[in-house]
XYZ file of C-alpha atoms in Angstrom:
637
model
C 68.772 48.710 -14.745
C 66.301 46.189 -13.428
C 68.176 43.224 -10.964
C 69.353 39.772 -12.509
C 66.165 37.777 -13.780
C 64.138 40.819 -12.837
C 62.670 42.202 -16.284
C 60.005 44.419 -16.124
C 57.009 43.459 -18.428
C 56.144 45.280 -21.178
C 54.892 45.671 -24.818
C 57.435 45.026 -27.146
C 55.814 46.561 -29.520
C 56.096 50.125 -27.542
C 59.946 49.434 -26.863
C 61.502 52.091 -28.876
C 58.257 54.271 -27.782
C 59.078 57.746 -25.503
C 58.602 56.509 -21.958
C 54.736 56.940 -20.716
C 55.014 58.825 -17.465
C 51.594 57.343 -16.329
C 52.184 53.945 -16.744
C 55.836 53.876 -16.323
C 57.986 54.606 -13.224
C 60.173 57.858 -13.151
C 63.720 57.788 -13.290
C 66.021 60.428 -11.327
C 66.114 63.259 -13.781
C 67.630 66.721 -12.717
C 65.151 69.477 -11.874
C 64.354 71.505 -15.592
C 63.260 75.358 -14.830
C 60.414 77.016 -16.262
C 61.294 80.141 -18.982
C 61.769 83.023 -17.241
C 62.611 81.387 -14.082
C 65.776 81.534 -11.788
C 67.116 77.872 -11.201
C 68.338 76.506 -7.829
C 71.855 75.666 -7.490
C 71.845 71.573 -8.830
C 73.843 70.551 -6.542
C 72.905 72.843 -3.272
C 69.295 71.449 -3.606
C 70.420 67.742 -3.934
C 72.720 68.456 -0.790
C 69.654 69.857 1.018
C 69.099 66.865 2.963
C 72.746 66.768 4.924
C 71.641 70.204 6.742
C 68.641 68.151 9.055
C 70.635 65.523 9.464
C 74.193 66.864 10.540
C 71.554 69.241 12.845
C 70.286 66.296 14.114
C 73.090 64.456 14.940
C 75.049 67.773 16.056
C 72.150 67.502 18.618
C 72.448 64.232 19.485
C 76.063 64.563 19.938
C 75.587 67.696 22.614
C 72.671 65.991 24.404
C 74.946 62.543 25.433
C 77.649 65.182 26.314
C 75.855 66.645 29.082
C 73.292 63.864 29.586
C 74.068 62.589 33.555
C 73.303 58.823 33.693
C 74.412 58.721 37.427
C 71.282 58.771 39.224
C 68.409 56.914 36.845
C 65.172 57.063 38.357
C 62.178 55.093 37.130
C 61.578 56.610 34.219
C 65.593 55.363 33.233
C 66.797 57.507 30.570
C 63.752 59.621 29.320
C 64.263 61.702 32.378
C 68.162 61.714 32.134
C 68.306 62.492 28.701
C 69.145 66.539 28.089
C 66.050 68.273 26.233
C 68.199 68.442 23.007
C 68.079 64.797 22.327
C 64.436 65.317 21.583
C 65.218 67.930 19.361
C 67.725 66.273 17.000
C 65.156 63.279 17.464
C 62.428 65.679 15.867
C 64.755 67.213 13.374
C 65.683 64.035 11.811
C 62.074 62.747 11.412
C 60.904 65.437 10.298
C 64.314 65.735 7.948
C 63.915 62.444 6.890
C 59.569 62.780 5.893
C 60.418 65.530 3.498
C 63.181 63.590 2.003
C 61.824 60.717 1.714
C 58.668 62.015 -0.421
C 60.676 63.824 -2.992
C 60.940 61.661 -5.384
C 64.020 63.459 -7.075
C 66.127 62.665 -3.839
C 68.574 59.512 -4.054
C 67.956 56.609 -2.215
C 71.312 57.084 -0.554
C 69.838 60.006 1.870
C 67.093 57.734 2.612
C 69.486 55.177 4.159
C 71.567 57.904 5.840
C 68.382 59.339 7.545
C 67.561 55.821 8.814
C 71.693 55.117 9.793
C 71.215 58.257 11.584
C 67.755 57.149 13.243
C 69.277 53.861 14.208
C 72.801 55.702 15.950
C 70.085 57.761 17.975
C 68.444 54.691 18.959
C 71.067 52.570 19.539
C 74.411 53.782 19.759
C 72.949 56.399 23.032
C 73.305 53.724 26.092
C 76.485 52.657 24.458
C 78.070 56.320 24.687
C 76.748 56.658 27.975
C 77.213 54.066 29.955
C 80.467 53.194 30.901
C 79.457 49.512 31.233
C 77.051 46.917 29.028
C 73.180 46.941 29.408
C 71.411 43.833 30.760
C 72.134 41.072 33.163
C 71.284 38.592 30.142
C 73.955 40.367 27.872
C 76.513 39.504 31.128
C 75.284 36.055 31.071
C 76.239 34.997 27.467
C 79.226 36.455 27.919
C 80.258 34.135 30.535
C 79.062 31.327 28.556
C 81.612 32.263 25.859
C 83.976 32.340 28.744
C 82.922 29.074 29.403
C 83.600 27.965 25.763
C 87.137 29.520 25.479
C 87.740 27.861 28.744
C 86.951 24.436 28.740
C 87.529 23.892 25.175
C 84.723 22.281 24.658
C 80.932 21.697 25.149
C 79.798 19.792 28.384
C 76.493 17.778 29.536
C 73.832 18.589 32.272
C 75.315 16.443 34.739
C 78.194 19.418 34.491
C 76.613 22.125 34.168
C 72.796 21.912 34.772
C 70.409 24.277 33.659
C 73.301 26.144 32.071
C 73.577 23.110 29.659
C 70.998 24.393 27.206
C 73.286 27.082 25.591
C 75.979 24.227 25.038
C 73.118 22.633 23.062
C 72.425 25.504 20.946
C 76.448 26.880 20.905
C 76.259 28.334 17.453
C 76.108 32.177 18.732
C 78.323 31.336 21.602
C 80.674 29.419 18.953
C 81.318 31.822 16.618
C 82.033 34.971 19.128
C 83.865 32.907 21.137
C 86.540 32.562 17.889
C 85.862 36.135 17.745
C 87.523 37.191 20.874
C 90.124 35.197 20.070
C 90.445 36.840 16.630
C 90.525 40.124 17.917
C 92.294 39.672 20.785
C 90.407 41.108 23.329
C 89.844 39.180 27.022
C 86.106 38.665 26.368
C 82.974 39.763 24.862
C 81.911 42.529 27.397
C 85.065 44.574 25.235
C 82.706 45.015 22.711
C 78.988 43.707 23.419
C 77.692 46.980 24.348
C 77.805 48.243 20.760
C 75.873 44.827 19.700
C 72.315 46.562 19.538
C 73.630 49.115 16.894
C 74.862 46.001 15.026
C 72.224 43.646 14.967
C 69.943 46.349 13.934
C 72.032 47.571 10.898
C 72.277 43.717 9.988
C 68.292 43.712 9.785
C 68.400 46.403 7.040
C 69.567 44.109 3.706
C 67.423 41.520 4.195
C 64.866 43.848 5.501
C 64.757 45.920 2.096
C 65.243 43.084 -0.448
C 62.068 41.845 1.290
C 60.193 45.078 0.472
C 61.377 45.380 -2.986
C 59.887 42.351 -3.834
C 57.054 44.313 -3.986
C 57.083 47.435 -4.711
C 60.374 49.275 -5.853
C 58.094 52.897 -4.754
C 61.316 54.690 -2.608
C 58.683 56.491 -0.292
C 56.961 53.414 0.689
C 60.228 51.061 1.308
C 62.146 53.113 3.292
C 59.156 54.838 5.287
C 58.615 50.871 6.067
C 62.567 50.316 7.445
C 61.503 53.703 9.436
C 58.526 51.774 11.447
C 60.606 48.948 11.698
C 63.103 50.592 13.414
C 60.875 52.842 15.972
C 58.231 49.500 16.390
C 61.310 47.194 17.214
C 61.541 48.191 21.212
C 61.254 44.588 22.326
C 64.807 44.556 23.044
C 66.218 41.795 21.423
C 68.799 43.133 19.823
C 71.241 43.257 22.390
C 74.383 40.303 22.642
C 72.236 37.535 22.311
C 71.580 34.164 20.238
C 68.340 35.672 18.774
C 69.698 39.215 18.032
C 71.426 37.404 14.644
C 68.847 34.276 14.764
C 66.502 37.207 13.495
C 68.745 38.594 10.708
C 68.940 35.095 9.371
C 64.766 34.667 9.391
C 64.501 37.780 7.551
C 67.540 36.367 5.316
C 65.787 33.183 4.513
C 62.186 35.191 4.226
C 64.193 37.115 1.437
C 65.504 33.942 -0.330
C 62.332 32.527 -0.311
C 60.244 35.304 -1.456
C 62.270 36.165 -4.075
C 63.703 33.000 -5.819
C 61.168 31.066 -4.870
C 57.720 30.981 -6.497
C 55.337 29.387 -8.673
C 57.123 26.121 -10.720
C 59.168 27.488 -14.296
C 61.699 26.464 -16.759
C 64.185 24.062 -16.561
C 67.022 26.495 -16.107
C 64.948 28.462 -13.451
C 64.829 25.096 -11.449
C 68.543 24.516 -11.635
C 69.212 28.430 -10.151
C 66.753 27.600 -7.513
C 69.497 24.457 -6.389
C 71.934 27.237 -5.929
C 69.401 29.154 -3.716
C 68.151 26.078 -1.919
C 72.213 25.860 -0.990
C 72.378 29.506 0.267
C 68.259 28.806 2.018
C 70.148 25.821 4.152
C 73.076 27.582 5.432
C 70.944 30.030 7.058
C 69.034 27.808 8.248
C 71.535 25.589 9.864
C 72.968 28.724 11.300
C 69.734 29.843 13.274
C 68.918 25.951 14.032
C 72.149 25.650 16.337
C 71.526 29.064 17.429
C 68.560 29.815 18.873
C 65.414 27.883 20.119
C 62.301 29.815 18.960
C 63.542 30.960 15.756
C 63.174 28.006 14.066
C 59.491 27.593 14.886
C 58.619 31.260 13.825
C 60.347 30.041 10.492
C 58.437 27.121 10.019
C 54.815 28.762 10.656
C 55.805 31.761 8.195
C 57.091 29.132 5.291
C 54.047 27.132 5.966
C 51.980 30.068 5.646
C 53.740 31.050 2.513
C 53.627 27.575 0.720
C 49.978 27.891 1.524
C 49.415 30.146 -1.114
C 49.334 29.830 -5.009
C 52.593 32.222 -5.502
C 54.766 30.555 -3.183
C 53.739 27.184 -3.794
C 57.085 25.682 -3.172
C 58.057 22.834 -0.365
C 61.338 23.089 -1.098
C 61.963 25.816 1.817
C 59.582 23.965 4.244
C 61.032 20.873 4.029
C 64.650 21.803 4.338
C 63.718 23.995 7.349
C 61.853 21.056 8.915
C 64.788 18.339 8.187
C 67.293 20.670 9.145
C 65.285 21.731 12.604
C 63.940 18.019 13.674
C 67.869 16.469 12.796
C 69.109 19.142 15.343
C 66.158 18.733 17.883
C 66.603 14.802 17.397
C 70.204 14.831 18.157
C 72.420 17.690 19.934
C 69.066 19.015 21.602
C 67.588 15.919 22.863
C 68.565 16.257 26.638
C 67.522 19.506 26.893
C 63.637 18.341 24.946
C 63.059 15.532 26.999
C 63.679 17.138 29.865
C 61.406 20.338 29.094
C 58.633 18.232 26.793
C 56.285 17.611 29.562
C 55.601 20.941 30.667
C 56.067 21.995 27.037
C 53.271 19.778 26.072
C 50.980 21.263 29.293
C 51.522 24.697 28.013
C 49.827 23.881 24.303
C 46.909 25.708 23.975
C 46.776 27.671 27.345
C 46.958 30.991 25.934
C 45.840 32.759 29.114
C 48.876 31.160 30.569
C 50.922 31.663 27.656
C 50.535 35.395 27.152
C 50.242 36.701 31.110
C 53.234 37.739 33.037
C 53.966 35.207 35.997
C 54.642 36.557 40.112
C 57.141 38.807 40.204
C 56.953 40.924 36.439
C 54.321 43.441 37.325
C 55.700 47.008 36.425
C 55.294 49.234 39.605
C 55.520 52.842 40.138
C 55.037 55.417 38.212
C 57.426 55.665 35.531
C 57.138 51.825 34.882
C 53.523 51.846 34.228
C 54.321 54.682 32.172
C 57.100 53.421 30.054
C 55.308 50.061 29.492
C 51.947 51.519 28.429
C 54.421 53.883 26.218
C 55.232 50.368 25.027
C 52.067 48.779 24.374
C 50.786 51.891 22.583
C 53.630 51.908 20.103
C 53.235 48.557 19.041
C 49.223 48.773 19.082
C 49.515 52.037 17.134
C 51.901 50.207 14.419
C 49.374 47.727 14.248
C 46.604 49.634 13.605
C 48.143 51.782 11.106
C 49.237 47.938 9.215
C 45.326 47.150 9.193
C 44.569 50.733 7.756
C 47.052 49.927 5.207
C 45.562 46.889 4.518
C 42.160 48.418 4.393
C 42.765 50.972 2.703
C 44.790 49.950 -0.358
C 43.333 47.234 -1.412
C 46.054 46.566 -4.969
C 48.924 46.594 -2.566
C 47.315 43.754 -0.075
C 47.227 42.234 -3.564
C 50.151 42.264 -4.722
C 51.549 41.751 -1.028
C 49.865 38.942 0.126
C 52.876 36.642 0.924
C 54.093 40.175 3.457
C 50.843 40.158 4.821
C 50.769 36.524 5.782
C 54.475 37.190 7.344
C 52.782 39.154 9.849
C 49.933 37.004 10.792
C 52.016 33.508 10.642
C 53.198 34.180 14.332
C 50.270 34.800 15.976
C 49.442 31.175 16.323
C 52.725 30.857 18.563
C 50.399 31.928 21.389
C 49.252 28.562 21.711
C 52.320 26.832 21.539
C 53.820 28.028 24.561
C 55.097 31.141 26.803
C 58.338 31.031 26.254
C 59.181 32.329 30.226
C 55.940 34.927 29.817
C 58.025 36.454 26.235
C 56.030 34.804 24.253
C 54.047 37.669 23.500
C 57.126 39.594 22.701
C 58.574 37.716 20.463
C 55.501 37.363 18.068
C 54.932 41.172 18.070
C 58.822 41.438 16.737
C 58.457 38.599 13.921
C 54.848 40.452 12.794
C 56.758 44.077 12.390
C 58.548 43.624 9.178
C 54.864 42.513 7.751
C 52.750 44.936 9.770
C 55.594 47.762 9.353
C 55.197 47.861 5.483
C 51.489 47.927 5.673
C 51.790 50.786 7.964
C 53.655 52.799 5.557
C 51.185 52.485 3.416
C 48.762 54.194 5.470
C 50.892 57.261 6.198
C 51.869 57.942 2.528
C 49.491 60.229 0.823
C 49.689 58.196 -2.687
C 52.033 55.248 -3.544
C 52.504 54.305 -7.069
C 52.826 50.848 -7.009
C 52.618 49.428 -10.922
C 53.039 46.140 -11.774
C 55.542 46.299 -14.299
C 57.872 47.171 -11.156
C 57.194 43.828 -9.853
C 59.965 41.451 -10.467
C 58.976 38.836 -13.431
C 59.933 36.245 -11.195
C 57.101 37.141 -8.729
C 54.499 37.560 -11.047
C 52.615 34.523 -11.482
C 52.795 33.304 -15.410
C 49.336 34.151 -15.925
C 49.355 37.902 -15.066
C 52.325 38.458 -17.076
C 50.751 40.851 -19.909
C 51.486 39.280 -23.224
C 53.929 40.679 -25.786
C 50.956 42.268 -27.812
C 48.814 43.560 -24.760
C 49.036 47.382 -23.507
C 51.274 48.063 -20.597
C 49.400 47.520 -16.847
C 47.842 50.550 -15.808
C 49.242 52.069 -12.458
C 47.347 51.779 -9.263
C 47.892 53.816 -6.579
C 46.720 54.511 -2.972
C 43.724 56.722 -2.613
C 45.230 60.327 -1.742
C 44.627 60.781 1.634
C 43.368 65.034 2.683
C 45.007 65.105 5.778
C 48.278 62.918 5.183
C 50.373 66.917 4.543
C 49.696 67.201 8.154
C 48.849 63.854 10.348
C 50.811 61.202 8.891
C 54.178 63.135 9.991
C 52.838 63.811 13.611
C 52.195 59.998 13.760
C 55.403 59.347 12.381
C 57.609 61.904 14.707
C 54.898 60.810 18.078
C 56.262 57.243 16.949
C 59.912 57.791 16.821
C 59.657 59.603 20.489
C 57.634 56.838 21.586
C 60.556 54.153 20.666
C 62.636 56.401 23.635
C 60.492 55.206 26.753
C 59.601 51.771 25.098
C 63.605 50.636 25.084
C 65.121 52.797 27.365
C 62.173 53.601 30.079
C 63.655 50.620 31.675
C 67.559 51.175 32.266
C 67.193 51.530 35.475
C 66.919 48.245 35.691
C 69.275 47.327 32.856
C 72.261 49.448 34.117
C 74.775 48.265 36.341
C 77.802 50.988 37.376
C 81.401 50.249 37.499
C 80.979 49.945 41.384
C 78.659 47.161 40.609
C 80.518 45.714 38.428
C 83.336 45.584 40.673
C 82.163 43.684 43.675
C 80.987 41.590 41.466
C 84.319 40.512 40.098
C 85.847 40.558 43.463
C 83.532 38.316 44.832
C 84.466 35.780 41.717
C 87.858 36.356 42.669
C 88.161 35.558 45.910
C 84.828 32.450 45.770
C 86.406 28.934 46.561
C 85.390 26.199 43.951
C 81.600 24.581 44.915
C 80.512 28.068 46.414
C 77.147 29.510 46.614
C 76.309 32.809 45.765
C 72.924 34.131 47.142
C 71.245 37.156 45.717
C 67.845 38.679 45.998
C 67.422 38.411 41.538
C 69.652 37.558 38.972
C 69.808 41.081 38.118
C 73.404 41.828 38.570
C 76.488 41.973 36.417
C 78.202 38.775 36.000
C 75.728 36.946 37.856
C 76.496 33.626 35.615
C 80.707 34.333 36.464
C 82.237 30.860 36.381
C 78.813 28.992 36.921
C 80.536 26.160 36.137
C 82.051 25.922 39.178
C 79.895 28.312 41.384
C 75.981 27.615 42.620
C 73.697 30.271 42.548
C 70.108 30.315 44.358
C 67.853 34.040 43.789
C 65.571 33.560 46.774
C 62.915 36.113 45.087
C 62.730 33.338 42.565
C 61.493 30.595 45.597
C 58.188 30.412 46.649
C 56.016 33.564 47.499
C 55.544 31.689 51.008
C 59.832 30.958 51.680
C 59.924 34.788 50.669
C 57.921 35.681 53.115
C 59.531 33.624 55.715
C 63.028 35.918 54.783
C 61.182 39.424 55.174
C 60.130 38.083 58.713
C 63.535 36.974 59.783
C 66.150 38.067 56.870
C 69.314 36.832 58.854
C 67.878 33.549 60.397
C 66.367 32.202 57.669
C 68.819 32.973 55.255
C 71.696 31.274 57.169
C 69.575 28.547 57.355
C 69.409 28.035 53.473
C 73.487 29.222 52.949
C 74.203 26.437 55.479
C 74.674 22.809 53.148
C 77.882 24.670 51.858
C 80.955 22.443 53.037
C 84.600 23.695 53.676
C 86.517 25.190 51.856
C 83.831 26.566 49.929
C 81.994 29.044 50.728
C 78.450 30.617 50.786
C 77.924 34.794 50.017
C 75.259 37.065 50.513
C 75.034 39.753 47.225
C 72.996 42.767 47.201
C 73.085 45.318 44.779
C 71.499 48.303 43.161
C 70.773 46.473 40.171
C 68.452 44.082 42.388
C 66.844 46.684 44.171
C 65.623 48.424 41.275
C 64.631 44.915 39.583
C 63.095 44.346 42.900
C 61.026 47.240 42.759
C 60.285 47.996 39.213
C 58.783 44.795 38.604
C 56.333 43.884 41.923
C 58.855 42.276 43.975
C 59.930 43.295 47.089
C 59.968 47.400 47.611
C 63.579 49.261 48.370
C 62.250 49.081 52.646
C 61.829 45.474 52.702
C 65.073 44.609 50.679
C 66.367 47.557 53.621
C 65.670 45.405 56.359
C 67.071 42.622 54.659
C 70.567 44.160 54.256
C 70.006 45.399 58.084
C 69.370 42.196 59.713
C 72.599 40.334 58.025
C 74.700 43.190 58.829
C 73.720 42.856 62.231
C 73.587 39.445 62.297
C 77.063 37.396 64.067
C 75.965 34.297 61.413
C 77.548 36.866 58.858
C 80.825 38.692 58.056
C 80.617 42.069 55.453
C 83.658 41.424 53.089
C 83.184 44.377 50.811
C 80.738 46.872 50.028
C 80.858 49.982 47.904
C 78.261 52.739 47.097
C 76.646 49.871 44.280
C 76.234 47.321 46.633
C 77.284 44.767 49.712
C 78.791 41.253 50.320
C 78.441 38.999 53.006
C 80.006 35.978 53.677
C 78.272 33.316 55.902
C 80.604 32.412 59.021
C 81.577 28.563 59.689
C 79.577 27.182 62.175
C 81.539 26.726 65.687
């Protein structure tokens, strides 16, 4: 039964005639044999499926139980991982490619094949690791510790820098009442499951946006598939733009679907229930996040551009909504950041290179961040094939294909802290991703008569006495039976390296964990912690009553000056702290590895660091444990 307002065009004259299996899409029928024939079991053939996926995740489940996350070395879980993870990796792609091109199989083992895809993906560090991922994921955590502590949102003149997320608190907001609903004593309780739930949150809007075009099973779902394995930028961990990206696609969906060329009277009145629905979300990413909002307004510009989508409704309300916010609760933070905002327009040299410090180093950095670039260049690629290649579909999905390109122009807007680049390539994949489908599927029957009537323009609409439209479909392609699975499976593995390769860097062991909170403990009010990076657990603890200065983050020159003379020259910069507070050294394995992985300073120059302060009388050790050391700077006599 087609959706609400969604009537599929035909001849009314033909509406009593026997369905046309040319021209009109097949239905789920059970399997007929042929005289003389043995039939299959019904329903052992429609539970085929379950036996590559139950293998797969029977895999799965014995590779994290005798995986050894202990000792990462630069290649961070790739080489950790035991061999069968790859296995039930391979057995579920290849699992889920046979599935998902029989067309008698229900959509339901289509989803479970991607549910199972995305607990490989996501749900591994979380079994593993005994703590949360990522020294960002720490530091919104202590912002919502912030929130539930002070009640209340503060200024810059309180809080500094840190001010920014109390201008944008709508994340931070709602799971601060979250803790509090479930009762747990903060977010880290629960945060390291977050990348398994912002990526199941992607799928709804995610596949209302594809059936807007097509309602072919094979293509849709083989689209979610690229999503999933071309999303390794690694934004879906506990962060503002994890669900700031759930609502874009969200409003992409509202817009795309309810919102097209001008109709009936009635047809304007739904669209005031829509527009409702279109501003909520949008409210909800405007107080959320600070990129998000421009991505949104370049796609829905691009969109209105065209003669399908030819409605300013969604534009405007984004734009009102975003300038009111920017205007208002985000002025401090704008006027203080315009200038060099305004310098970075149009530098996209600037905008797209990595700044001192963020070159990958060694040998299994290089690797995993080439690993990287290739998967997102090959999904790419296989989106302009697509595009190339089936030339009804770039027709009918025109509005999808301007969703990818819209955010490329974001490269001369600004760098965003050298993420820029990042960012764009994850607001192109749900675009490129479908086009990429297209180009592994051998054929795709894509008729118009699946379209939705409300997104086919007036004009195209056959007439009540004009044959059905004839069925287009993709040119079959010879060696699809045998390439297009290699380059799905090669893509799937490649996803591992991409967001993992780095955890190294990313994971921080209890040990670290707990000097960190013992140094928190014990730190006087007005402190100042030093550290080599950020790159710790916790490392934003109570910032708003404890400085923090990451002297890898100074000039390349003062950095210098500490490898010369560690002790000296650090006591020199610890020494403005006044009684009673007090002014600690931190290091820790977390930044060493940053340290190293990323062009910094290598593990025998942070060595001699940690040697001259322990040797140093300026300096007192007050704990140190196999993840790390801390020193306390001694009063001056």
């Amino acid at each position: 039964m087609p959706e609400t307002g969604e009537t599929p065009a035909r001849d009314s004259r033909d509406a009593r005639a026997p369905r046309d299996p040319a021209t009109t899409p097949s239905r789920e029928e059970p399997a007929r044999s042929e005289p003389g024939s043995t039939p299959r079991p019904g329903r052992v053939a429609a539970a085929w499926p379950a036996v590559p996926l139950l293998t797969a995740l029977a895999l799965w489940g014995w590779a994290v139980r005798h995986t050894d996350v202990s000792a990462l070395d630069d290649y961070g879980l790739v080489s950790a991982l035991h061999p069968t993870f790859w296995a039930g990796l391979a057995v579920l792609t290849a699992g889920f490619w046979f599935t998902v091109r029989d067309p008698r199989r229900r959509a339901g083992w289509q989803a479970a094949f991607v549910l199972g895809l995305l607990v490989m993906e996501r749900a591994t560090q979380a079994v593993l690791y005994p703590t949360p991922l990522y020294a960002w994921a720490w530091k919104h955590d202590a912002v919502i510790d912030h929130l539930l502590t002070s009640g209340g949102l503060q200024s810059a003149d309180r809080l500094g820098d840190m001010a920014v997320y109390d201008q944008w608190p709508g994340f931070f907001a709602a799971q601060a009442a979250l803790v509090r609903l479930l009762g747990v004593d903060n977010a880290a309780m629960y945060m390291a499951w977050w990348p398994l739930v912002s990526s199941v949150l992607l799928l709804l809007p995610l596949l209302l946006i594809y059936r807007t075009f097509t309602r072919d099973r094979r293509l849709i779902w083989t689209a979610v598939w690229l999503f999933c394995v071309g999303n390794w930028v690694g934004q879906d961990y506990f962060s503002p733009q994890s669900v700031a990206f759930a609502l874009h696609l969200g409003v992409l969906a509202v817009v795309l679907r309810r919102y097209g060329r001008p109709g009936a009277r009635d047809a304007r009145q739904r669209q005031a229930v829509w527009t409702v629905l279109l501003s909520v979300l949008v409210i909800a990413i405007v107080v959320s996040h600070q990129l998000t909002p421009g991505m949104l307004v370049v796609t829905l510009l691009a969109l209105a551009l065209t003669r399908r989508h030819r409605d300013w409704v969604p534009l405007v309300t984004t734009v009102v909504i975003f300038l009111a916010w920017c205007l208002t609760a985000a002025l401090p933070f704008l006027s203080a950041a315009m200038p060099d905002m305004i310098r970075s327009v149009g530098d996209i040299g600037a905008n797209v290179e990595t700044g001192y410090g963020s070159t990958p180093t060694g040998t299994g950095a290089v690797a995993t961040s080439w690993a990287a670039r290739l998967l997102s260049a090959s999904v790419l690629l296989l989106a302009l094939a697509g595009v190339l290649r089936a030339r009804e579909l770039r027709r009918r999905a025109l509005p999808l294909l301007l969703v990818a390109a819209a955010p490329l122009p974001m490269f001369v807007a600004s760098s965003y802290g050298s993420e820029m680049i990042f960012r764009v390539l994850m607001f192109m994949l749900p675009g490129a991703a479908f086009f990429a489908a297209a180009a592994l599927l051998p054929t795709s029957q894509l008729p118009a008569s699946q379209l939705p009537a409300s997104q086919t323009p007036a004009a195209q609409m056959p007439a009540p006495h004009l044959p059905a439209a004839r069925t287009p479909s993709l040119p079959p392609l010879r060696y699809a039976a045998w390439l297009s699975p290699l380059v799905l499976l090669a893509a799937t593995l490649a996803f591992v390296p991409s967001y993992s390769g780095k955890d190294r860097v990313n994971y921080f062991p209890p040990g670290e964990v707990a000097l960190v909170r013992q140094l928190f403990d014990q730190a006087p009010d007005d402190s100042l912690v030093v550290a080599a990076n950020r790159n710790y657990p916790l490392a934003y603890e109570q910032y708003w009553r404890v400085d923090h200065y990451w002297f890898l983050e100074d000039s390349r020159t003062h950095v210098d000056d500490i490898v010369r003379d560690p002790a000296a020259v650090l006591a020199r910069d610890m020494a403005g702290v006044e009684a009673p507070a007090r002014a600690y050294l931190l290091l820790t394995q977390g930044q060493v590895a940053n340290s190293e992985m990323n062009g910094q300073l290598n593990s025998a120059q942070l060595r001699r660091v940690r040697e001259s302060v322990e040797g140093s009388p300026r300096f007192e050790r007050v704990a140190r444990n196999s993840a790390g050391v801390l020193y306390v700077l001694k009063p001056a006599s």
